[in-house]
Coordinates of C-alpha atoms in Angstrom, one line a residue:
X28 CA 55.8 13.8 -1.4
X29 CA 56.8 13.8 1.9
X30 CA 56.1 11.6 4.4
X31 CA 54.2 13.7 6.7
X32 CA 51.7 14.5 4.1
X33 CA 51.5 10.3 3.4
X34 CA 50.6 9.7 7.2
X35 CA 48.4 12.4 7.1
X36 CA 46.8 10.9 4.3
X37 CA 46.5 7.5 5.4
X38 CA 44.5 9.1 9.2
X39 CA 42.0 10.9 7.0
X40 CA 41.2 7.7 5.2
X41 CA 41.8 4.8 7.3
X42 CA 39.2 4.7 9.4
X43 CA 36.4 5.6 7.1
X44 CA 37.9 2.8 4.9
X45 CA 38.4 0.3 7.6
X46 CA 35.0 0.6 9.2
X47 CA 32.9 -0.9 6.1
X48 CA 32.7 -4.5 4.5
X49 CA 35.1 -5.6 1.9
X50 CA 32.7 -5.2 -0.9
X51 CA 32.1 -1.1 -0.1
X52 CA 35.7 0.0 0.8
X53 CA 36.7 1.4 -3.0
X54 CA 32.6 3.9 -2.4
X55 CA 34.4 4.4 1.5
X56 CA 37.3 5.2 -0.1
X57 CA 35.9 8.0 -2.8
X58 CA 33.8 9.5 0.1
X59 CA 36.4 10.0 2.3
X60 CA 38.7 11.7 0.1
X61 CA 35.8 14.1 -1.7
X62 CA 34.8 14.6 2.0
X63 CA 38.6 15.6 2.9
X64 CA 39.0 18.2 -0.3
X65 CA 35.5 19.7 0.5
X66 CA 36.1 20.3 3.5
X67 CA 39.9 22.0 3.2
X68 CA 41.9 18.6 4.7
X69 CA 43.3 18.4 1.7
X70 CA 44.4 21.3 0.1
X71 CA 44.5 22.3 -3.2
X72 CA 47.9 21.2 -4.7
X73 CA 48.5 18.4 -2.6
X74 CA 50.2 15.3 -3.7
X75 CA 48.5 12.0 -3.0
X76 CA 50.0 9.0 -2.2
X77 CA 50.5 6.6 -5.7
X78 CA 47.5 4.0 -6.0
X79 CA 50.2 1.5 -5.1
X80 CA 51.4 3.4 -2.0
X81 CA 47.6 3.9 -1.0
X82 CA 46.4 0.7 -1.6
X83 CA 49.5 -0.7 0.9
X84 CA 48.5 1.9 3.6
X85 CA 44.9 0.6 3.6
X86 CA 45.1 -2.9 2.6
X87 CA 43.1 -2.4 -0.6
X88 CA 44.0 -3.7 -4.3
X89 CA 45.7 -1.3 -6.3
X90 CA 42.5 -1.2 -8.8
X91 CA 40.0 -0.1 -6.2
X92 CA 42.6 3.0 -5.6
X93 CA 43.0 3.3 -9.6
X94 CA 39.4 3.4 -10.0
X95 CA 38.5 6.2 -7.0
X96 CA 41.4 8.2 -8.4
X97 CA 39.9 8.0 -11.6
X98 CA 36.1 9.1 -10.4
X99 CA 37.5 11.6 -8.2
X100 CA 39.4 13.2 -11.3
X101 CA 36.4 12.9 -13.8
X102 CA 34.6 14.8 -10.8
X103 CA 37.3 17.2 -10.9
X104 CA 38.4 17.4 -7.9
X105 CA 41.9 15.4 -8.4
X106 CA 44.3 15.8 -11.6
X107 CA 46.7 13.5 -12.9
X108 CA 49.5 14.7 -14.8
X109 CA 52.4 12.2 -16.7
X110 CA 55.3 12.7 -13.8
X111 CA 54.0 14.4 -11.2
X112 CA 51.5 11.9 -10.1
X113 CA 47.9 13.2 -8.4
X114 CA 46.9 15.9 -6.9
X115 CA 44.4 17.8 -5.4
X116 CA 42.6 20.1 -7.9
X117 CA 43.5 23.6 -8.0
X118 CA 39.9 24.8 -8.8
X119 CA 38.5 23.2 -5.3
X120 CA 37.9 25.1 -2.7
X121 CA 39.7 25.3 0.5
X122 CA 37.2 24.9 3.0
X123 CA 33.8 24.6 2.4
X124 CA 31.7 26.7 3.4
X125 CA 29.1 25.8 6.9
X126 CA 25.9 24.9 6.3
X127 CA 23.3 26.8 6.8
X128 CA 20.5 25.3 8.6
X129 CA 17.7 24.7 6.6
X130 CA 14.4 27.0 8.1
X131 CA 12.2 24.4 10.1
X132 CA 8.8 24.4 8.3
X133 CA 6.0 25.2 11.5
X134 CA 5.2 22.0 13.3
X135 CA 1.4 22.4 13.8
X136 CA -1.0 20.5 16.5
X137 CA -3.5 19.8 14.1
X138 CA -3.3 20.7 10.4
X139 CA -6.3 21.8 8.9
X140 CA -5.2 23.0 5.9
X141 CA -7.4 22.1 2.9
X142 CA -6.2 20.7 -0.1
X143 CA -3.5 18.4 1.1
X144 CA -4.6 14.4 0.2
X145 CA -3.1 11.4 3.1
X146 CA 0.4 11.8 2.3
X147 CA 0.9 8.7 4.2
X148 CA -1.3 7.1 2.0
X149 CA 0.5 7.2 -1.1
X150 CA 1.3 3.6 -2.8
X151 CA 4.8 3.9 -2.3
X152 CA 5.6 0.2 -2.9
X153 CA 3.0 0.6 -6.4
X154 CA 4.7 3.7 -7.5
X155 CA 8.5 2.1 -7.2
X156 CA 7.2 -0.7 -9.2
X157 CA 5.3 1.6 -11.5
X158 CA 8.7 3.3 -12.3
X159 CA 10.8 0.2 -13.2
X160 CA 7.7 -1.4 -15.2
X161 CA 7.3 1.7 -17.3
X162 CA 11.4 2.5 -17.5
X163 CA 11.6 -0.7 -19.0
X164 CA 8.9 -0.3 -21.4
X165 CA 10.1 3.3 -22.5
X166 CA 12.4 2.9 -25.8
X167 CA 16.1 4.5 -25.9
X168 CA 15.0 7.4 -27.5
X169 CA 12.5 8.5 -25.1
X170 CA 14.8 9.8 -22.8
X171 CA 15.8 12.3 -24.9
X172 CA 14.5 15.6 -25.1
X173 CA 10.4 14.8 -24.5
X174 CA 8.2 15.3 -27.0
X175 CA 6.5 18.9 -25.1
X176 CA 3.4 18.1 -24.9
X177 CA 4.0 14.6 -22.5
X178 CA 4.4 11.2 -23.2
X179 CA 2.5 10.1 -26.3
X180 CA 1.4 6.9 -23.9
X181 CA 0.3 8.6 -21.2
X182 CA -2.0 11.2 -22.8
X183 CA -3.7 8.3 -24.5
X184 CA -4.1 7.0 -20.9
X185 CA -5.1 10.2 -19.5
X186 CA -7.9 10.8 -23.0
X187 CA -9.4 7.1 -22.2
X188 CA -9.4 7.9 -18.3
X189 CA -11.0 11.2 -18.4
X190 CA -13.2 10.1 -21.0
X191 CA -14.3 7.2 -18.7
X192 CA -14.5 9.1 -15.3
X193 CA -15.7 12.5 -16.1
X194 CA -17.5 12.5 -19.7
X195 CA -14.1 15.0 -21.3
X196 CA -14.2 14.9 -24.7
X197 CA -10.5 14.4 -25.7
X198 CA -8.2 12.3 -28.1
X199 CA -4.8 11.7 -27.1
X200 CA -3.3 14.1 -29.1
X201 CA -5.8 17.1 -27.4
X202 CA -4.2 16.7 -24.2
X203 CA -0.9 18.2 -22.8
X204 CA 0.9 17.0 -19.7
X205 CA 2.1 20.0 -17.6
X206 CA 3.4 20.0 -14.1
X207 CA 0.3 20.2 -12.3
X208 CA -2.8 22.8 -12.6
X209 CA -0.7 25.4 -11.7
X210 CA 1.6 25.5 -15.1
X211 CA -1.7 24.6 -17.1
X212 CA -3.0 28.0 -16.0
X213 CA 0.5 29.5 -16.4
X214 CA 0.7 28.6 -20.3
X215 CA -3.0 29.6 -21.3
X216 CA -2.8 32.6 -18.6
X217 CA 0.8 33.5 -21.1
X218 CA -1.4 32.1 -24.5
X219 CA -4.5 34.7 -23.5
X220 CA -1.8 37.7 -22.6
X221 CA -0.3 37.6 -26.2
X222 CA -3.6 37.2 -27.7
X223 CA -4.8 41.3 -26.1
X224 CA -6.2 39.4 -22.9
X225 CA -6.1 41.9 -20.2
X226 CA -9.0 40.5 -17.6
X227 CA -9.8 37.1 -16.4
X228 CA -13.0 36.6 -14.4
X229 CA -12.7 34.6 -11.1
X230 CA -15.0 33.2 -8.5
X231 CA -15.4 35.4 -5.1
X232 CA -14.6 33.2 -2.4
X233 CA -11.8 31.4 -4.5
X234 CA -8.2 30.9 -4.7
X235 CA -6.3 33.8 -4.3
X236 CA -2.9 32.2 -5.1
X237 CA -4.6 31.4 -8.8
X238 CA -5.7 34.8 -9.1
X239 CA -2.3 36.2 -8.4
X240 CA -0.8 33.6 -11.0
X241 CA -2.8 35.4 -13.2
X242 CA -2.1 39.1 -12.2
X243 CA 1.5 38.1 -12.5
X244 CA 0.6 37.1 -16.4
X245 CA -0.7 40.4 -16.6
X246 CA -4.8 39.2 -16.6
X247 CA -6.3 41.4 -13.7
X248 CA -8.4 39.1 -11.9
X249 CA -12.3 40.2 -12.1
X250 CA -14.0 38.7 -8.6
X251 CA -17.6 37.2 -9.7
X252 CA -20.3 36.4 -6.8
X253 CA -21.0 32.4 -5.9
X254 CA -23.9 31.6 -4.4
X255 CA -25.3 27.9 -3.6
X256 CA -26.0 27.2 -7.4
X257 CA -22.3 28.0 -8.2
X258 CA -20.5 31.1 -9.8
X259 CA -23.2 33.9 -10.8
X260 CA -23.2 33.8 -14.3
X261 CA -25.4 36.8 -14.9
X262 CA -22.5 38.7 -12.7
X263 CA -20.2 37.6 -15.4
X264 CA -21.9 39.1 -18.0
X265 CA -21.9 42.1 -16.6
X266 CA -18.5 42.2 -17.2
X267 CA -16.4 43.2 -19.8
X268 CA -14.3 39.8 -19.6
X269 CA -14.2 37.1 -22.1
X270 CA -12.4 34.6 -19.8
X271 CA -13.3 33.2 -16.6
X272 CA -12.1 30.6 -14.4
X273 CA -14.4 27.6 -12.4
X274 CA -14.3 25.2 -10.5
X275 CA -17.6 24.0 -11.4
X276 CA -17.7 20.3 -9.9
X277 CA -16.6 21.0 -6.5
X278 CA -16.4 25.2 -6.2
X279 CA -13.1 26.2 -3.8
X280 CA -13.6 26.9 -1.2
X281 CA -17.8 26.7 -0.9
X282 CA -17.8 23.2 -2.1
X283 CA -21.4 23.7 -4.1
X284 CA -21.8 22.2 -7.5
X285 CA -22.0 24.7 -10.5
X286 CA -26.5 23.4 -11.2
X287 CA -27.8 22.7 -14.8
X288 CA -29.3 26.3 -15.8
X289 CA -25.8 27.9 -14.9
X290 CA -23.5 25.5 -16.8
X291 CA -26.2 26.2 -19.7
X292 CA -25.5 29.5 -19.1
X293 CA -22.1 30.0 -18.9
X294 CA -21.6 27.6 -22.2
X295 CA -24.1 30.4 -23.6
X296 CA -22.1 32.9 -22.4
X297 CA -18.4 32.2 -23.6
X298 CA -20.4 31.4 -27.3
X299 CA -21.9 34.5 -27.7
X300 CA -18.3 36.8 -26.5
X301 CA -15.9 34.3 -28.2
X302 CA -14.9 33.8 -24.8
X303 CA -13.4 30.9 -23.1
X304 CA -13.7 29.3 -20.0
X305 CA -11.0 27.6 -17.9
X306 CA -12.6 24.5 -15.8
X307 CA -10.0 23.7 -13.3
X308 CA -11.4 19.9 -12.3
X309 CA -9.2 19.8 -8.9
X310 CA -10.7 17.1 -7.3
X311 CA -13.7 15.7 -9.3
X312 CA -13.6 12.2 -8.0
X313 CA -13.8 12.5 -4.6
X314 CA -17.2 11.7 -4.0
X315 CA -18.9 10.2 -0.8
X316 CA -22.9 10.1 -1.2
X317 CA -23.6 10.9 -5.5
X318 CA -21.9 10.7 -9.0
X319 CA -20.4 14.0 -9.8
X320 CA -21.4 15.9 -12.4
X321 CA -19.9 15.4 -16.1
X322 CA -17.0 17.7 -16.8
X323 CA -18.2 21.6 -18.2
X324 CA -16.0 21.0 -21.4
X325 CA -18.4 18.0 -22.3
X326 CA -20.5 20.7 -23.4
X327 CA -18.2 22.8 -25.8
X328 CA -14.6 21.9 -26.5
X329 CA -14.3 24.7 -28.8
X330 CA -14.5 27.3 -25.4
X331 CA -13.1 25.0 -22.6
X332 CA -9.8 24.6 -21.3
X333 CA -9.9 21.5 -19.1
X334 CA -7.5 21.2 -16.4
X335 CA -6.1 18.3 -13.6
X336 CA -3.7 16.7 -11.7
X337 CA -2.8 14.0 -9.4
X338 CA -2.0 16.3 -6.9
X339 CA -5.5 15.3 -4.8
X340 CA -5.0 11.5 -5.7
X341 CA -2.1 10.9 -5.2
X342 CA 0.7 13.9 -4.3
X343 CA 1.1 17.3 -4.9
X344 CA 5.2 16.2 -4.8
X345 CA 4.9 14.3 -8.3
X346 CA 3.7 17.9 -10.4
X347 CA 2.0 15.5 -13.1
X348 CA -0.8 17.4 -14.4
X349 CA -3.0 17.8 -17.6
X350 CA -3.9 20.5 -20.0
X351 CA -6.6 20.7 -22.4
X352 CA -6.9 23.4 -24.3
X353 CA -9.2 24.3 -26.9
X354 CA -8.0 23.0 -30.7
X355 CA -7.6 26.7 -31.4
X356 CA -5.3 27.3 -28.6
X357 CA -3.5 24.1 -29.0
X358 CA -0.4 24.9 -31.2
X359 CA 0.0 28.2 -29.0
X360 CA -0.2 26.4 -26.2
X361 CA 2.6 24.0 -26.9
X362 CA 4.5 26.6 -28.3
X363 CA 4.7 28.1 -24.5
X364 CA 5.4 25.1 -23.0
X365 CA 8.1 24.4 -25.6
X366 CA 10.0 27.7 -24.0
X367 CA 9.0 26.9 -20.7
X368 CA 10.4 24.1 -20.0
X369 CA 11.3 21.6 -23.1
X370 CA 8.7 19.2 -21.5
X371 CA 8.1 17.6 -18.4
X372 CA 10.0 14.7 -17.4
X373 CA 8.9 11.3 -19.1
X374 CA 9.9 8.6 -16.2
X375 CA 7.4 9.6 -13.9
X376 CA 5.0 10.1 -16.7
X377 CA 6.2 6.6 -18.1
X378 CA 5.3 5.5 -14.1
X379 CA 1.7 7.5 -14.3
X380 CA 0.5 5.6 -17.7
X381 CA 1.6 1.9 -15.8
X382 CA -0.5 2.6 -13.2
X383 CA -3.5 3.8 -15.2
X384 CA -3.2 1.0 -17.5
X385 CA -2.9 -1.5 -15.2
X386 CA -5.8 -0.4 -12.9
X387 CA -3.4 0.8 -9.8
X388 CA -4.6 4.4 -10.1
X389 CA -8.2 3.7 -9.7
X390 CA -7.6 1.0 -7.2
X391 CA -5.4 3.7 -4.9
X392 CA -8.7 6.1 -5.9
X393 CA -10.9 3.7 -4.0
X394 CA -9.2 3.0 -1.2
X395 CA -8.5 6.8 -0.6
X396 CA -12.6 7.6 -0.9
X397 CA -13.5 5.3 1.8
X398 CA -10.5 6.3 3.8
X399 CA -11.8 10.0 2.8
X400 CA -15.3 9.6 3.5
X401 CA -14.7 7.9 6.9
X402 CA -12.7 10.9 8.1
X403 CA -15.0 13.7 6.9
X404 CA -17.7 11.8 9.0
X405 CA -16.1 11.4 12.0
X406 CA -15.3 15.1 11.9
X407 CA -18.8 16.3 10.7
X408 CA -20.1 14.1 13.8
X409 CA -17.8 15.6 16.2
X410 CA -18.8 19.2 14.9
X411 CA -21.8 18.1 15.5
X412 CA -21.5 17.0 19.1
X413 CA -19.2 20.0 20.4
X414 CA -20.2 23.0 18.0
X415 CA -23.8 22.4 17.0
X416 CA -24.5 25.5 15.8
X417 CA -21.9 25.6 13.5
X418 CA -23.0 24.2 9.9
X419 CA -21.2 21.8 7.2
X420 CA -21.8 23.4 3.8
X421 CA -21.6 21.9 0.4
X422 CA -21.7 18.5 -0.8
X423 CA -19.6 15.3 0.6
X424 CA -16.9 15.7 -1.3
X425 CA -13.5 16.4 -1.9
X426 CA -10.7 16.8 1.0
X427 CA -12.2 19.9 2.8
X428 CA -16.0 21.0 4.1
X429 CA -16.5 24.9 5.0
X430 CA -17.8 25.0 8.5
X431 CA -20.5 28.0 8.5
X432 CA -20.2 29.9 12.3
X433 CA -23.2 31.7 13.7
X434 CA -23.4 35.5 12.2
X435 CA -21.1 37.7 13.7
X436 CA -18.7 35.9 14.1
X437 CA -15.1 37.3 13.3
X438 CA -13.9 34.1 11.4
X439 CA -10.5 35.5 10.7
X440 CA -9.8 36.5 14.9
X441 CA -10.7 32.6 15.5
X442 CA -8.3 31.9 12.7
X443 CA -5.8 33.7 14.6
X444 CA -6.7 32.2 18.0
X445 CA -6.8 28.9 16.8
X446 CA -3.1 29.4 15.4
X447 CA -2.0 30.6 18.9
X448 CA -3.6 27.0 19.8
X449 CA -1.4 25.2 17.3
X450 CA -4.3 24.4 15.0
X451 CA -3.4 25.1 11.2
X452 CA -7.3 26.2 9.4
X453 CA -8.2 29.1 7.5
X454 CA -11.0 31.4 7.7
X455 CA -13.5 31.5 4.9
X456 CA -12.8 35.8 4.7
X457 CA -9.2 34.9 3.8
X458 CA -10.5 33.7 0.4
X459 CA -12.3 36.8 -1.0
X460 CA -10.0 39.9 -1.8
X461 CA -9.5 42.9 -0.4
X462 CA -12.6 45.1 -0.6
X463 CA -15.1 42.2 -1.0
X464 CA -17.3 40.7 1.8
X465 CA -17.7 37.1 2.7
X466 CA -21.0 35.7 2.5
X467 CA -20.9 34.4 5.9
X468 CA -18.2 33.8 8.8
X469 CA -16.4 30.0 8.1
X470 CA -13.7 27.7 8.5
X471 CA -12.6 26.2 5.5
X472 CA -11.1 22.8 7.3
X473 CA -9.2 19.8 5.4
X474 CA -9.7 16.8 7.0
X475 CA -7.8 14.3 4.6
X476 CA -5.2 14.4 6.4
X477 CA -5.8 13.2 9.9
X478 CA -7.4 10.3 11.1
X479 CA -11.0 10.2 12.8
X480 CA -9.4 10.2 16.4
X481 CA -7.1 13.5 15.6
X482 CA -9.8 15.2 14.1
X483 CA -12.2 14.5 17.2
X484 CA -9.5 15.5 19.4
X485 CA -8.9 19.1 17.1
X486 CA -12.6 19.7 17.0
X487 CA -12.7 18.7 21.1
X488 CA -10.1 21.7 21.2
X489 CA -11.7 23.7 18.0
X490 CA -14.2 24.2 20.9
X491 CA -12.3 25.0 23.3
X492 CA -10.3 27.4 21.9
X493 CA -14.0 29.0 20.2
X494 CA -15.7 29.1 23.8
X495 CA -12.8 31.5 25.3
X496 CA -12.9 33.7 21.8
X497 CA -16.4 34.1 23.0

C-alpha cells in the first residue's frame, strides 16, 4: 500500500473519528468508511491500512479497528484475505448514485380531510412502553414465523374487547388480525371471488377507494341508495347480489345510523339468498351525545363478516386491524392470508394486547372523545355563526360531519375553490360514482384533526372563500 493511499485514508476518517466522544469513535469509525465506499472515496480494490496502522493514525485501540473491519466485511463491503490484508469489496459500487428528492406531500392551510384521528395525539410515551412490556412477555418462539391468523393473545384481547364495547359475538379463535380494514376486505373480497362471486353491493354515497379494492378483486361494485334510515335495503333486493358492504353504525360519508326495521331487514335478506354481509365498524366508538348501536353481526354470525382497526383510535400508521369472518369462511380466509402475507407482524400486536389488557387503550379512547367532541362543537358553532344556512347532518359522532349547502349549489366547484384557498375538504358528489346523483350539495369535513381555534379560523375563511363562489 502506498503511502498516498494511507494519508488519504487517514483525511477521510480523521475528522469524523476525532469529532465524537471516546465511547462512539469505533460507530464514527464504521460510518465513515461505509460512507467513503458508498460514495466512490474509496474505490473498489483498495487496500486499507492494517488495524494496527489505522488505529496509530487515529489514536484508537487496535480492537475498535478489528471490530469495524470485521462489521464492515460481514456487510460486505470490505474483504479480508490471508496475505493481502483488506480491501475494498469488489462488488461495491463506485459512486453512489444522487438522491432523488423525495416528492413534498401538499402542505395544506387547513386540512379537512375526513378520516384522519389527532395524530399528535397518539400515546407515544404508552405505546414505547407497550412495546418493551409485551416484547418481554412474548416467548422465543413467537418471533418466528406468526401464527397467520395474529397473535393468539391479542385476539383473545380483541374477542373480550369487542364483546364488551360493541355486543360482537366472537371467541378468540373467530377472529383474525389483518393490517387494517383494508386487507380484511382484500382477503374475503379474494375468499368471495374463488367461491363464483362476481358482484358486491355497496352504499351510494360511500367509499370509492373500497369499491375499487373490490373491482380490483374482480367483484363489480353494485351502488345501493342511503337515505336517513341507512342503506335501502329493499334497493338491495332488487338486486341480483348476495353480498353487500355497510357501514351500518356510522354510514361513510352521511354519518346516519343503519334504524331497527333495516338491520332486521338486511339480516332477513342475506338469510333468505345465502348471502353475506360485510359490516366494516370504522369508527363505532366515537360517540358524543348516545351509545351506539350494537354491532350488525350480533344478530347473525353465520352471514357477517365483522371488520376494524385502530386506524380511528389510535393511527392509520400501525395497520393493526381485525377480521371476522363467518365460521364458514374461516379456514378460507386464513388460507388467503397465509399466501398473502405469512401473518402480520407479532411486536406491535404483542404492544396492542398490553395496552388493551392493561386499560391504556380505552383510557387513550377517552381522552380522544372529549378532545373529539370539543372540536366538532366548536366547528358546528362556528358553521353556525358564519354559514347559517348550511346544515350538520348525521349524528355526533365519529371524526367527520357532512355540512348540507343550500340547493344548487355546485359542491364539487367549491371543492375546487376552496383548494385554490389552501383548504383540503371534499365535496359530498365526490363520493357517489359516475352516473349517480348526490342527494344534496355537501362538504364532507374532518375536524379531528385541528383544534377549535384552526377550525374557527377555516370556517371564518370557508366563508369567505363561499361568498366570492357566489
Amino acid at each position: 500500500m502506498t503511502s498516498n493511499t494511507t494519508a488519504s485514508t487517514r483525511e477521510l476518517l480523521l475528522p469524523a473519528v476525532s469529532a465524537e466522544p471516546a465511547r462512539t469513535r469505533g460507530r464514527a469509525l464504521e460510518s465513515a468508511l461505509r460512507e467513503a465506499i458508498r460514495t466512490g472515496r474509496l474505490r473498489p480494490g483498495t487496500r486499507l491500512p492494517s488495524s494496527r496502522d489505522l488505529a496509530g493514525q487515529l489514536g484508537l485501540a487496535r480492537g475498535t479497528v478489528t471490530a469495524g473491519y470485521a462489521q464492515l466485511i460481514a456487510e460486505g463491503y470490505l474483504v479480508a484475505r490471508h496475505g493481502s490484508g483488506t480491501t475494498v469489496a469488489d462488488t461495491v459500487c463506485g459512486t453512489a448514485p444522487a438522491a432523488t428528492a423525495p416528492s413534498r406531500p401538499v402542505r395544506w392551510r387547513y386540512d379537512l380531510r375526513p378520516g384522519i384521528p389527532a395524530l399528535g395525539a397518539f400515546p407515544r410515551a404508552e405505546w414505547v412502553a407497550a412495546t418493551k412490556a409485551g416484547l418481554a412477555e412474548l416467548p422465543d418462539d413467537a418471533l418466528g414465523y406468526p401464527d397467520y391468523a395474529g397473535l393468539p393473545a391479542l385476539r383473545a384481547e380483541l374477542a373480550g374487547y369487542l364483546g364488551r364495547v360493541r355486543a360482537v359475538a366472537a371467541g378468540p379463535d373467530d377472529v383474525v388480525v389483518t393490517h387494517g380494514v383494508a386487507e380484511g376486505m382484500g382477503l374475503i373480497a379474494r375468499v368471495l371471488r374463488a367461491a363464483g362471486h362476481t358482484s358486491i353491493a355497496v352504499e351510494c354515497p360511500g367509499h370509492l377507494g373500497q369499491a375499487e379494492l373490490f373491482a380490483a378483486h374482480g367483484l363489480r361494485p353494485v351502488p345501493i341508495p342511503v337515505d336517513h334510515l341507512g342503506i335501502r335495503v329493499d334497493e338491495l333486493a332488487a338486486t341480483d347480489c348476495r353480498v353487500v358492504q355497510v357501514t351500518s353504525a356510522h354510514q361513510f360519508p352521511l354519518g346516519v345510523v343503519l334504524c331497527p326495521n333495516r338491520r332486521r331487514a338486511l339480516i332477513a335478506w342475506a338469510r333468505e339468498r345465502d348471502g353475506l354481509i360485510l359490516e366494516d365498524d370504522y369508527d363505532a366508538e366515537h360517540r358524543y351525545d348516545r351509545h351506539a348501536m350494537g354491532a350488525v353481526q350480533a344478530l347473525d354470525p353465520a352471514h357477517v363478516a365483522y371488520l376494524g382497526s385502530v386506524s380511528k383510535v389510535l393511527s392509520p400508521a400501525l395497520r393493526i386491524g381485525w377480521l371476522i369472518p363467518p365460521p364458514g369462511l374461516r379456514p378460507a380466509v386464513i388460507d388467503a392470508k397465509h399466501y398473502n402475507d405469512l401473518g402480520g407482524s407479532p411486536i406491535p400486536q404483542a404492544a396492542l394486547t398490553h395496552l388493551l389488557r392493561t386499560g391504556g387503550y380505552e383510557r387513550h379512547l377517552r381522552r380522544t372523545r372529549a378532545l373529539y367532541r370539543r372540536r366538532r362543537d366548536a366547528l358546528l358553532v362556528a358553521v353556525a355563526e358564519r354559514l347559517p344556512s348550511w346544515r350538520a347532518v348525521g349524528v355526533a359522532a365519529g371524526l367527520h360531519v357532512v355540512l348540507r349547502l343550500p340547493d344548487g349549489t355546485d359542491d364539487l366547484a367549491l371543492q375546487q375553490a376552496l383548494a385554490a384557498s389552501g383548504i383540503n375538504v371534499f365535496a359530498l358528489s365526490g363520493y357517489v360514482p359516475s352516473g349517480r346523483i348526490v342527494p344534496y350539495p355537501g362538504l364532507v369535513v374532518g375536524y379531528a384533526s385541528l383544534g377549535p381555534d384552526r377550525l374557527r379560523a377555516a370556517v371564518d375563511l370557508i366563508a369567505d372563500v363561499a361568498a366570492l363562489a357566489g
